[in-house]
CSV table of C-alpha atoms in Angstrom, one decimal:
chain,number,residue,atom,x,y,z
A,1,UNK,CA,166.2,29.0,38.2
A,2,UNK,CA,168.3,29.5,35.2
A,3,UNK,CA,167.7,25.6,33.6
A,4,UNK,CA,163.7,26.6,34.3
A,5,UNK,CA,163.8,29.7,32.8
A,6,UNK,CA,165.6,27.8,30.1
A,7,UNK,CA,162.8,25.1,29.5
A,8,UNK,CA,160.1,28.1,29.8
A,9,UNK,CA,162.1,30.1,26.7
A,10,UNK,CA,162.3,26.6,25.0
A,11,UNK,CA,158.8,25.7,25.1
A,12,UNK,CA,158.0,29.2,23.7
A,13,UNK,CA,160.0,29.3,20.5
A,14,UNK,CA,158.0,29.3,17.4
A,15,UNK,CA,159.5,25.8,15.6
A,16,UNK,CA,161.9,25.6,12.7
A,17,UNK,CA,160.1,25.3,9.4
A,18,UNK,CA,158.9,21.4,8.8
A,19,UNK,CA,159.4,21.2,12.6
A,20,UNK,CA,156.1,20.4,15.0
A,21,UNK,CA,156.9,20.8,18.8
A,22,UNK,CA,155.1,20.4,21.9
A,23,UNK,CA,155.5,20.6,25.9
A,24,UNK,CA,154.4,18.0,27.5
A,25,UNK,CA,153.3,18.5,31.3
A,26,UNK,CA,152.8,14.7,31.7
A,27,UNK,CA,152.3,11.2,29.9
A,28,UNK,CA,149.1,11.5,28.5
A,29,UNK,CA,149.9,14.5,27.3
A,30,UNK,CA,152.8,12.8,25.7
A,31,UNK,CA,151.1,10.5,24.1
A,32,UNK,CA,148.2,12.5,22.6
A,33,UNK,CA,151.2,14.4,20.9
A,34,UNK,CA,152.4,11.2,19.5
A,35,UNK,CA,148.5,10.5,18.1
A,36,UNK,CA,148.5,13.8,16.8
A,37,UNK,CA,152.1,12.8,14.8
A,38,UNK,CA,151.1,9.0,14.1
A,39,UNK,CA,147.8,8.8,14.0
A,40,UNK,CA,144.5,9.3,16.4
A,41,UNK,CA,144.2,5.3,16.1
A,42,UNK,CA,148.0,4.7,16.6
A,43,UNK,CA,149.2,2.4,19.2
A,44,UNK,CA,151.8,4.4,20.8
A,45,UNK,CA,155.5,2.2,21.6
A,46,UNK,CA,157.4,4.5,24.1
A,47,UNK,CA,161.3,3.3,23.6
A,48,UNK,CA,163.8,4.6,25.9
A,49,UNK,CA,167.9,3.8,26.5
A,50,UNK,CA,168.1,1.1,29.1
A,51,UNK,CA,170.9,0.2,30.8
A,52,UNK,CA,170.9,-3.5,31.3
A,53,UNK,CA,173.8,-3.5,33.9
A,54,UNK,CA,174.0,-1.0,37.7
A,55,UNK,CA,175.2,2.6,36.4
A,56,UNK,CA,176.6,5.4,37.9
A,57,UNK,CA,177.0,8.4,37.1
A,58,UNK,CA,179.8,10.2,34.9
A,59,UNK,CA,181.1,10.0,31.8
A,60,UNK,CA,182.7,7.4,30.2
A,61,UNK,CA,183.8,5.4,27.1
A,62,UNK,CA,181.4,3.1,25.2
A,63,UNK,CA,182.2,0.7,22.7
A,64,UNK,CA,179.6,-0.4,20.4
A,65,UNK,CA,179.1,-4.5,20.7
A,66,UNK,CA,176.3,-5.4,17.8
A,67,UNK,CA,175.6,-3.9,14.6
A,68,UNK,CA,173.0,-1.2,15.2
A,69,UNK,CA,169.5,-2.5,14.6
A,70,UNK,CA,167.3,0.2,12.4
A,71,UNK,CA,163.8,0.6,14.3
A,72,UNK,CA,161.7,0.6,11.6
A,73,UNK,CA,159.6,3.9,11.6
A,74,UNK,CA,158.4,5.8,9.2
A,75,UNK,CA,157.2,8.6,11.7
A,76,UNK,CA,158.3,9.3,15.1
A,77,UNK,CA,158.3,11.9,17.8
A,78,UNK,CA,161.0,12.9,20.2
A,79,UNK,CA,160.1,13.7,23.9
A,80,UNK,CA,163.2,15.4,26.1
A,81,UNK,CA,163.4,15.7,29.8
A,82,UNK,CA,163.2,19.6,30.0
A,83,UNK,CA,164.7,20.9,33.8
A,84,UNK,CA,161.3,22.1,35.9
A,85,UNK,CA,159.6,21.0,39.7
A,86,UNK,CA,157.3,19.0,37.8
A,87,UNK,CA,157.6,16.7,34.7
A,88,UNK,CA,157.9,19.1,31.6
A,89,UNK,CA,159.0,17.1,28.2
A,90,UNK,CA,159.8,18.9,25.2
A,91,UNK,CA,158.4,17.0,22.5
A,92,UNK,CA,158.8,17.3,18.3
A,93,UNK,CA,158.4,16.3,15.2
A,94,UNK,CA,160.4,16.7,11.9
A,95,UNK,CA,159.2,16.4,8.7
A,96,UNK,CA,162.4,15.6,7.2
A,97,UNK,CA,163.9,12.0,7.5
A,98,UNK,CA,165.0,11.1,10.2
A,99,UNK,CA,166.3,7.2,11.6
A,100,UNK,CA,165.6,5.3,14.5
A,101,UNK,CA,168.5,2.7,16.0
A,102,UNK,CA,169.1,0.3,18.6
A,103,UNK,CA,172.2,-0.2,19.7
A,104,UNK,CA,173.9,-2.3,21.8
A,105,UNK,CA,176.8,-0.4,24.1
A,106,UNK,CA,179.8,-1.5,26.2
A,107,UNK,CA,181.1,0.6,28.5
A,108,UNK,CA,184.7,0.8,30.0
A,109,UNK,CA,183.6,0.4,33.5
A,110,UNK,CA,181.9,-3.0,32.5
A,111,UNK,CA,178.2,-1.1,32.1
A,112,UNK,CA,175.5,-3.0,29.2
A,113,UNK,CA,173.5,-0.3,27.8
A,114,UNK,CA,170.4,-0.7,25.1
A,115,UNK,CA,170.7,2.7,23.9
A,116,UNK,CA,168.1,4.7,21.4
A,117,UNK,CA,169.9,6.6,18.9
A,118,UNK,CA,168.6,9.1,16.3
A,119,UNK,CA,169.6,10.3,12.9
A,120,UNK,CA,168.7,13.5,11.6
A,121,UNK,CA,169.6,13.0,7.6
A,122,UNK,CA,168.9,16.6,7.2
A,123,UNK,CA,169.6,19.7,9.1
A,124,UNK,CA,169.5,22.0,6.1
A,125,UNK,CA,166.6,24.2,8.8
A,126,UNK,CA,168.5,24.0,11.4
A,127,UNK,CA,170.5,27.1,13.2
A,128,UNK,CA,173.5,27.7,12.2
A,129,UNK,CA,173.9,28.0,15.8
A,130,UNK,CA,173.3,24.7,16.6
A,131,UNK,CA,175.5,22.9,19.6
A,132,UNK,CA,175.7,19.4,16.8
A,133,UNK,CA,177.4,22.0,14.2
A,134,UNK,CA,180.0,23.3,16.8
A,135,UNK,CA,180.7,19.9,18.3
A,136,UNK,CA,180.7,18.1,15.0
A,137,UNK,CA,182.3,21.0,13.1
A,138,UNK,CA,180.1,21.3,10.2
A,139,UNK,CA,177.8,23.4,8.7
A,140,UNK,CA,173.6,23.1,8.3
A,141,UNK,CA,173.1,20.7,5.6
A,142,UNK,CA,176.2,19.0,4.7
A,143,UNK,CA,175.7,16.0,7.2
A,144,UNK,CA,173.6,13.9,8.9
A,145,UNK,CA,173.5,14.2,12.8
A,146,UNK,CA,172.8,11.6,14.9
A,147,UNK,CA,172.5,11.6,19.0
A,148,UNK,CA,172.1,9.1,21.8
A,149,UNK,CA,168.7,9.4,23.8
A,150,UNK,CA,169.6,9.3,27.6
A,151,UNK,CA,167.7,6.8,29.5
A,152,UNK,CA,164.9,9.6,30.6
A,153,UNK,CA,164.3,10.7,27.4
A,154,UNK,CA,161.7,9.1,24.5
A,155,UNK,CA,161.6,7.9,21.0
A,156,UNK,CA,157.5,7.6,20.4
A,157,UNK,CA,156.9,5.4,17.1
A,158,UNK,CA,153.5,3.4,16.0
A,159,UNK,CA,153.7,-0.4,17.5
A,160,UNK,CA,153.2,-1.8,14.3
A,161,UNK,CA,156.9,-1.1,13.9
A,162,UNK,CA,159.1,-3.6,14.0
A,163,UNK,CA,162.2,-3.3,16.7
């Protein structure tokens, strides 16, 4: 009851300036985002971590095996798994630059993942409150921030991209 109440109070917050959000209650919905984002004649290219080898669950180690490979996208829009009975995906946009990767992961248990990663280059808007700035220990603006996409999350970018 708490997460929902959670993704409710999330899906309610005005956005950040430069920032377009959306909650998605299923694919379409998704997708007509992205068109929104990309462009009404856009073919949409959903891309997603996939892990390439049986996983289970937990944490662990990853090392990274290949030089990441830039997805090259000019636009893009995030979609998040949000905690609900139903599918409910928070979904955004940021004005500022931000960097799409590929990148090829090892993990310590012998696990192959083909993980989506983004970079934020800046987070000058962003909270000061921000869970990146008290993990990373830095402050709004003085650093890129860049995340892993777990495999039931989405990185939405035009198909004339090339990955």
């Amino acid at each position: 009851a708490i997460a929902m109440e959670d993704t409710l109070r999330q899906c309610e917050i005005a956005p950040i300036k430069g920032d377009t959000k959306f909650c998605a209650t299923s694919y379409e919905s998704m997708i007509n985002f992205a068109r929104e984002i990309l462009g009404s004649e856009a073919n949409i290219q959903v891309l997603s971590t996939i892990h390439l080898t049986r996983s289970v669950a937990g944490v662990r180690q990853y090392t990274i095996i290949q030089v990441p490979r830039r997805v090259s996208a000019p636009k893009m829009a995030a979609c998040h798994s949000m905690p609900y009975p139903y599918a409910v995906f928070f979904c955004h946009h940021q004005e500022s630059e931000s960097r799409v990767y590929r990148i090829s992961l090892y993990g310590e248990n012998g696990e192959r993942v083909e993980a989506i990663a983004v970079c934020h280059l800046d987070t000058s808007r962003w909270s000061p409150n921000h869970v990146s700035f008290r993990v990373l220990g830095i402050k709004p603006g003085t650093s890129p921030v860049c995340h892993f996409f777990p495999a039931d999350n989405f990185v939405l970018v035009a198909s004339t991209s090339s990955i």
